[in-house]
């Protein structure tokens, strides 16, 4: 899979600083979200089913954000408050790749480092910089955490399209809930003092 | 229900400062977690089933925390690093009441204010103060967020004990997932600058 054609997608490159967390601390975080080898397998099981549906999934997520003025506000231009369509489009490409990366579940040092970068891109630290836009300064932390729910709830029907038995859909869905919650916990690092994190 | 016999349980009292958030912002947060009137009903539906099981639920949650050294560390005494049993016991009483408060789902200004107080009690701002203990300074934000998963996953079997049809259990469980995620987003306020929150 070629990834180099996604602007700003720096996963695995030297442009990404090392994470605050060690891999041992990542293992602790996995324990906190009950994430084990069976979840890695379940995420990878979801990959071939979700891959052809990435655009449909993004349509649902973008529809949700677009339908909530307090959420689409983070894409709002400082000049006139209107959503920056080019910014929305640039993020969408990386968001689609994020679905694939989450399902591939190679949660190693490079992945850990890139999660911290994703966090910074939601925070004033480096929001807007990747895409060269002048939009809202920050994705408020409370909504970043809240979005665990719509992201995972709306994914379930796409997992059901796999035609797999309910127990398999449950397994894939639970692995997704664990991973998205864990990633949100990683992204939150950009918002707090290291000693509080 | 008498609540005054729980030390440190200040919900609804003048000791709790007003929240940063307005009720209008709470409504936005509800939208972000897809929380509606049907979820209020589902939480209240769960109340009579969970009330007699509070101690069993707490046994599961305390067993999980106790079985993970990186989690029980937040109850560790500064003097010798061992878990402070009196602290664990004091928190347990309020944690049990939290189950009932969540299921009662009266998410008004007093509730909102008390969520911010719960957040402060996890953060260096006022952790340990309520119980007069000398334990770890902070519950790390990453684990506070991560605990959404074990809290909600382990609650499901208790909801199943209601004997209700699967669709009703699903409805109650989803309402719990939404509420716990929303509350975690509220508690996180103690960790960040208001402008980032």
Short mmCIF file of N, CA, C and O in Angstrom, two decimals, chain A residues 21 25 28-29 31-34 64 68 70-71 123-124 138-143 145-150 153 166 170 174 177-178 181 184-185 188 191-192 195-197, chain B residues 21 25 28-29 31-34 64 68 70-71 123-124 138-143 145-150 153 166 170 174 177-178 181 184-185 188 191-192 195-197:
data_model
loop_
_atom_site.label_atom_id
_atom_site.label_comp_id
_atom_site.label_asym_id
_atom_site.label_seq_id
_atom_site.Cartn_x
_atom_site.Cartn_y
_atom_site.Cartn_z
N UNK A 21 5.77 8.35 26.01
CA UNK A 21 5.58 7.05 26.64
C UNK A 21 6.56 6.03 26.10
O UNK A 21 6.93 6.05 24.93
N UNK A 25 5.03 1.45 28.93
CA UNK A 25 3.85 2.22 29.36
C UNK A 25 2.67 2.00 28.41
O UNK A 25 1.51 2.03 28.83
N UNK A 28 1.04 -1.06 29.59
CA UNK A 28 0.15 -0.76 30.73
C UNK A 28 -1.19 -0.20 30.24
O UNK A 28 -2.25 -0.57 30.74
N UNK A 29 -1.09 0.71 29.27
CA UNK A 29 -2.32 1.32 28.76
C UNK A 29 -3.20 0.26 28.09
O UNK A 29 -4.44 0.29 28.22
N UNK A 31 -3.40 -2.79 29.01
CA UNK A 31 -4.07 -3.50 30.11
C UNK A 31 -5.25 -2.69 30.64
O UNK A 31 -6.29 -3.24 30.97
N UNK A 32 -5.07 -1.38 30.72
CA UNK A 32 -6.16 -0.53 31.23
C UNK A 32 -7.40 -0.60 30.35
O UNK A 32 -8.52 -0.47 30.84
N UNK A 33 -7.21 -0.81 29.04
CA UNK A 33 -8.38 -0.93 28.14
C UNK A 33 -8.68 -2.39 27.78
O UNK A 33 -9.43 -2.65 26.83
N UNK A 34 -8.10 -3.32 28.51
CA UNK A 34 -8.37 -4.77 28.31
C UNK A 34 -7.97 -5.23 26.92
O UNK A 34 -8.59 -6.15 26.36
N UNK A 64 -21.86 13.55 10.44
CA UNK A 64 -22.10 13.82 11.86
C UNK A 64 -21.44 15.12 12.30
O UNK A 64 -22.06 15.97 12.95
N UNK A 68 -23.28 19.08 13.29
CA UNK A 68 -23.18 19.63 14.65
C UNK A 68 -22.28 20.86 14.61
O UNK A 68 -21.05 20.74 14.49
N UNK A 70 -21.15 22.83 16.75
CA UNK A 70 -20.05 22.94 17.72
C UNK A 70 -18.88 22.03 17.34
O UNK A 70 -17.78 22.22 17.83
N UNK A 71 -19.10 21.05 16.48
CA UNK A 71 -18.00 20.18 16.04
C UNK A 71 -17.35 20.71 14.76
O UNK A 71 -16.12 20.75 14.65
N UNK A 123 -4.36 19.86 19.02
CA UNK A 123 -4.10 20.86 20.06
C UNK A 123 -3.47 22.12 19.44
O UNK A 123 -2.97 22.07 18.30
N UNK A 124 -3.48 23.19 20.17
CA UNK A 124 -2.85 24.43 19.68
C UNK A 124 -1.38 24.25 19.31
O UNK A 124 -0.86 25.02 18.49
N UNK A 138 -7.91 24.96 18.29
CA UNK A 138 -7.85 23.71 19.06
C UNK A 138 -9.14 22.92 18.87
O UNK A 138 -10.21 23.49 18.64
N UNK A 139 -9.00 21.60 18.92
CA UNK A 139 -10.17 20.75 19.08
C UNK A 139 -10.36 20.60 20.59
O UNK A 139 -9.50 20.04 21.26
N UNK A 140 -11.46 21.14 21.15
CA UNK A 140 -11.61 21.08 22.61
C UNK A 140 -11.50 19.63 23.11
O UNK A 140 -12.11 18.73 22.55
N UNK A 141 -10.74 19.47 24.19
CA UNK A 141 -10.48 18.12 24.70
C UNK A 141 -11.76 17.37 25.01
O UNK A 141 -11.85 16.16 24.78
N UNK A 142 -12.76 18.08 25.54
CA UNK A 142 -13.98 17.37 25.92
C UNK A 142 -14.65 16.71 24.72
O UNK A 142 -15.19 15.60 24.84
N UNK A 143 -14.60 17.37 23.58
CA UNK A 143 -15.23 16.77 22.40
C UNK A 143 -14.34 15.69 21.78
O UNK A 143 -14.85 14.70 21.24
N UNK A 145 -12.63 13.57 23.46
CA UNK A 145 -12.96 12.37 24.24
C UNK A 145 -14.36 11.87 23.87
O UNK A 145 -14.58 10.68 23.65
N UNK A 146 -15.30 12.80 23.78
CA UNK A 146 -16.69 12.42 23.49
C UNK A 146 -16.82 11.66 22.18
O UNK A 146 -17.65 10.75 22.05
N UNK A 147 -15.98 12.00 21.21
CA UNK A 147 -16.12 11.40 19.87
C UNK A 147 -15.81 9.91 19.84
O UNK A 147 -16.07 9.24 18.84
N UNK A 148 -15.28 9.37 20.95
CA UNK A 148 -15.14 7.91 21.03
C UNK A 148 -16.48 7.24 20.72
O UNK A 148 -16.53 6.22 20.03
N UNK A 149 -17.55 7.84 21.22
CA UNK A 149 -18.87 7.21 21.06
C UNK A 149 -19.35 7.20 19.60
O UNK A 149 -19.60 6.13 19.05
N UNK A 150 -19.48 8.35 18.95
CA UNK A 150 -20.00 8.27 17.57
C UNK A 150 -19.08 7.51 16.62
O UNK A 150 -19.57 6.80 15.73
N UNK A 153 -19.79 3.75 17.61
CA UNK A 153 -21.19 3.33 17.40
C UNK A 153 -21.52 3.23 15.91
O UNK A 153 -22.18 2.30 15.49
N UNK A 166 -22.91 -12.79 14.54
CA UNK A 166 -22.94 -11.72 15.54
C UNK A 166 -21.76 -11.78 16.50
O UNK A 166 -21.20 -10.75 16.88
N UNK A 170 -19.33 -8.73 17.16
CA UNK A 170 -19.10 -8.24 18.53
C UNK A 170 -17.60 -8.17 18.82
O UNK A 170 -17.11 -7.20 19.40
N UNK A 174 -15.74 -4.72 19.63
CA UNK A 174 -15.11 -4.48 20.94
C UNK A 174 -13.64 -4.12 20.79
O UNK A 174 -13.12 -3.26 21.50
N UNK A 177 -13.56 -0.52 19.84
CA UNK A 177 -13.84 0.35 20.99
C UNK A 177 -12.58 0.49 21.85
O UNK A 177 -12.21 1.60 22.28
N UNK A 178 -11.92 -0.62 22.11
CA UNK A 178 -10.71 -0.58 22.94
C UNK A 178 -9.63 0.25 22.27
O UNK A 178 -8.97 1.07 22.91
N UNK A 181 -10.48 4.06 22.15
CA UNK A 181 -10.34 4.65 23.49
C UNK A 181 -8.86 4.80 23.84
O UNK A 181 -8.44 5.85 24.36
N UNK A 184 -7.42 7.68 21.87
CA UNK A 184 -7.86 8.96 22.42
C UNK A 184 -7.03 9.30 23.66
O UNK A 184 -6.62 10.45 23.86
N UNK A 185 -6.78 8.30 24.49
CA UNK A 185 -5.93 8.52 25.67
C UNK A 185 -4.53 8.95 25.25
O UNK A 185 -3.90 9.79 25.92
N UNK A 188 -4.58 12.64 23.97
CA UNK A 188 -4.78 13.62 25.05
C UNK A 188 -3.46 14.12 25.63
O UNK A 188 -3.43 15.15 26.32
N UNK A 191 -2.43 17.78 25.47
CA UNK A 191 -3.20 18.79 26.18
C UNK A 191 -2.74 19.04 27.61
O UNK A 191 -3.22 19.99 28.25
N UNK A 192 -1.86 18.18 28.13
CA UNK A 192 -1.57 18.24 29.57
C UNK A 192 -0.08 18.23 29.87
O UNK A 192 0.74 17.87 29.03
N UNK A 195 3.58 15.48 33.82
CA UNK A 195 3.39 14.90 35.15
C UNK A 195 1.93 14.55 35.45
O UNK A 195 1.64 13.77 36.36
N UNK A 196 1.01 15.15 34.70
CA UNK A 196 -0.42 14.85 34.90
C UNK A 196 -0.91 13.77 33.95
O UNK A 196 -2.06 13.33 34.05
N UNK A 197 -0.05 13.42 33.01
CA UNK A 197 -0.51 12.56 31.92
C UNK A 197 -0.43 11.07 32.28
O UNK A 197 -1.27 10.28 31.92
N UNK B 21 -18.48 24.83 32.50
CA UNK B 21 -19.40 24.69 31.38
C UNK B 21 -20.78 25.20 31.74
O UNK B 21 -21.24 25.07 32.88
N UNK B 25 -23.57 24.19 27.00
CA UNK B 25 -22.39 23.43 26.56
C UNK B 25 -22.51 21.95 26.94
O UNK B 25 -22.00 21.08 26.23
N UNK B 28 -24.40 20.43 24.19
CA UNK B 28 -23.51 20.13 23.05
C UNK B 28 -22.75 18.83 23.28
O UNK B 28 -22.59 18.01 22.37
N UNK B 29 -22.26 18.67 24.50
CA UNK B 29 -21.50 17.47 24.81
C UNK B 29 -22.38 16.23 24.68
O UNK B 29 -21.94 15.18 24.19
N UNK B 31 -24.78 15.92 22.62
CA UNK B 31 -24.88 15.64 21.17
C UNK B 31 -23.62 14.93 20.67
O UNK B 31 -23.70 14.02 19.84
N UNK B 32 -22.47 15.33 21.18
CA UNK B 32 -21.22 14.70 20.75
C UNK B 32 -21.19 13.21 21.09
O UNK B 32 -20.56 12.43 20.38
N UNK B 33 -21.82 12.81 22.21
CA UNK B 33 -21.86 11.39 22.57
C UNK B 33 -23.19 10.73 22.20
O UNK B 33 -23.49 9.64 22.69
N UNK B 34 -23.99 11.40 21.37
CA UNK B 34 -25.26 10.83 20.89
C UNK B 34 -26.24 10.55 22.02
O UNK B 34 -27.03 9.61 21.96
N UNK B 64 -10.19 -5.45 39.46
CA UNK B 64 -9.44 -5.05 38.26
C UNK B 64 -8.33 -4.06 38.62
O UNK B 64 -7.18 -4.22 38.22
N UNK B 68 -3.89 -4.67 38.77
CA UNK B 68 -3.00 -3.93 37.86
C UNK B 68 -2.19 -2.93 38.67
O UNK B 68 -2.71 -1.89 39.11
N UNK B 70 -0.10 -0.71 37.96
CA UNK B 70 -0.03 0.68 37.50
C UNK B 70 -1.32 1.43 37.83
O UNK B 70 -1.32 2.67 37.83
N UNK B 71 -2.41 0.72 38.11
CA UNK B 71 -3.66 1.38 38.49
C UNK B 71 -3.77 1.54 40.00
O UNK B 71 -4.13 2.61 40.50
N UNK B 123 -7.19 14.83 40.02
CA UNK B 123 -6.05 15.63 39.61
C UNK B 123 -5.30 16.15 40.83
O UNK B 123 -5.84 16.14 41.95
N UNK B 124 -4.09 16.63 40.63
CA UNK B 124 -3.32 17.20 41.74
C UNK B 124 -4.05 18.35 42.44
O UNK B 124 -3.78 18.63 43.61
N UNK B 138 -1.73 12.15 41.60
CA UNK B 138 -2.62 12.32 40.45
C UNK B 138 -3.02 10.95 39.89
O UNK B 138 -2.24 9.99 40.00
N UNK B 139 -4.23 10.88 39.36
CA UNK B 139 -4.59 9.74 38.51
C UNK B 139 -4.19 10.16 37.10
O UNK B 139 -4.75 11.12 36.56
N UNK B 140 -3.21 9.50 36.49
CA UNK B 140 -2.77 9.93 35.16
C UNK B 140 -3.94 10.00 34.17
O UNK B 140 -4.75 9.07 34.11
N UNK B 141 -3.99 11.09 33.43
CA UNK B 141 -5.13 11.31 32.53
C UNK B 141 -5.32 10.15 31.56
O UNK B 141 -6.45 9.77 31.25
N UNK B 142 -4.21 9.57 31.09
CA UNK B 142 -4.36 8.52 30.08
C UNK B 142 -5.12 7.32 30.64
O UNK B 142 -5.92 6.70 29.94
N UNK B 143 -4.90 7.02 31.92
CA UNK B 143 -5.62 5.87 32.50
C UNK B 143 -7.05 6.24 32.87
O UNK B 143 -7.95 5.41 32.79
N UNK B 145 -8.96 8.11 31.11
CA UNK B 145 -9.69 7.92 29.85
C UNK B 145 -9.83 6.43 29.53
O UNK B 145 -10.90 5.95 29.17
N UNK B 146 -8.73 5.70 29.70
CA UNK B 146 -8.73 4.27 29.36
C UNK B 146 -9.80 3.50 30.15
O UNK B 146 -10.38 2.54 29.63
N UNK B 147 -10.05 3.92 31.38
CA UNK B 147 -10.96 3.16 32.24
C UNK B 147 -12.41 3.17 31.77
O UNK B 147 -13.24 2.42 32.29
N UNK B 148 -12.72 4.02 30.77
CA UNK B 148 -14.04 3.93 30.15
C UNK B 148 -14.32 2.48 29.74
O UNK B 148 -15.44 1.99 29.90
N UNK B 149 -13.30 1.81 29.21
CA UNK B 149 -13.51 0.46 28.69
C UNK B 149 -13.83 -0.56 29.79
O UNK B 149 -14.90 -1.19 29.76
N UNK B 150 -12.96 -0.75 30.78
CA UNK B 150 -13.30 -1.78 31.77
C UNK B 150 -14.57 -1.46 32.56
O UNK B 150 -15.34 -2.38 32.89
N UNK B 153 -17.42 -2.34 29.98
CA UNK B 153 -17.44 -3.76 29.56
C UNK B 153 -17.88 -4.67 30.70
O UNK B 153 -18.66 -5.60 30.50
N UNK B 166 -32.31 -9.14 25.04
CA UNK B 166 -31.03 -8.58 24.59
C UNK B 166 -31.15 -7.13 24.11
O UNK B 166 -30.27 -6.31 24.36
N UNK B 170 -28.93 -4.18 25.50
CA UNK B 170 -28.14 -3.34 24.59
C UNK B 170 -28.44 -1.86 24.83
O UNK B 170 -27.53 -1.03 24.88
N UNK B 174 -25.67 0.71 26.10
CA UNK B 174 -25.23 1.83 25.26
C UNK B 174 -25.40 3.16 25.99
O UNK B 174 -24.56 4.06 25.88
N UNK B 177 -22.49 3.47 28.28
CA UNK B 177 -21.25 3.82 27.55
C UNK B 177 -21.23 5.32 27.24
O UNK B 177 -20.22 6.01 27.45
N UNK B 178 -22.37 5.83 26.78
CA UNK B 178 -22.44 7.26 26.46
C UNK B 178 -22.23 8.11 27.71
O UNK B 178 -21.50 9.09 27.69
N UNK B 181 -18.59 7.92 29.07
CA UNK B 181 -17.69 8.68 28.20
C UNK B 181 -17.89 10.19 28.41
O UNK B 181 -16.92 10.95 28.53
N UNK B 184 -16.35 11.17 31.71
CA UNK B 184 -14.88 11.21 31.62
C UNK B 184 -14.44 12.51 30.94
O UNK B 184 -13.46 13.15 31.36
N UNK B 185 -15.17 12.91 29.90
CA UNK B 185 -14.87 14.18 29.23
C UNK B 185 -15.04 15.35 30.21
O UNK B 185 -14.26 16.31 30.17
N UNK B 188 -12.09 15.40 32.77
CA UNK B 188 -10.81 15.82 32.18
C UNK B 188 -10.59 17.32 32.29
O UNK B 188 -9.46 17.80 32.13
N UNK B 191 -7.66 18.82 34.22
CA UNK B 191 -6.28 18.57 33.77
C UNK B 191 -5.75 19.60 32.79
O UNK B 191 -4.57 19.59 32.47
N UNK B 192 -6.63 20.45 32.26
CA UNK B 192 -6.22 21.30 31.14
C UNK B 192 -6.59 22.76 31.34
O UNK B 192 -7.44 23.10 32.16
N UNK B 195 -8.97 27.19 27.96
CA UNK B 195 -9.02 27.46 26.52
C UNK B 195 -8.78 26.20 25.67
O UNK B 195 -9.11 26.19 24.48
N UNK B 196 -8.21 25.17 26.27
CA UNK B 196 -7.98 23.92 25.54
C UNK B 196 -9.09 22.90 25.76
O UNK B 196 -9.10 21.83 25.16
N UNK B 197 -9.97 23.26 26.71
CA UNK B 197 -10.94 22.26 27.16
C UNK B 197 -12.19 22.21 26.29
O UNK B 197 -12.75 21.15 26.03
#
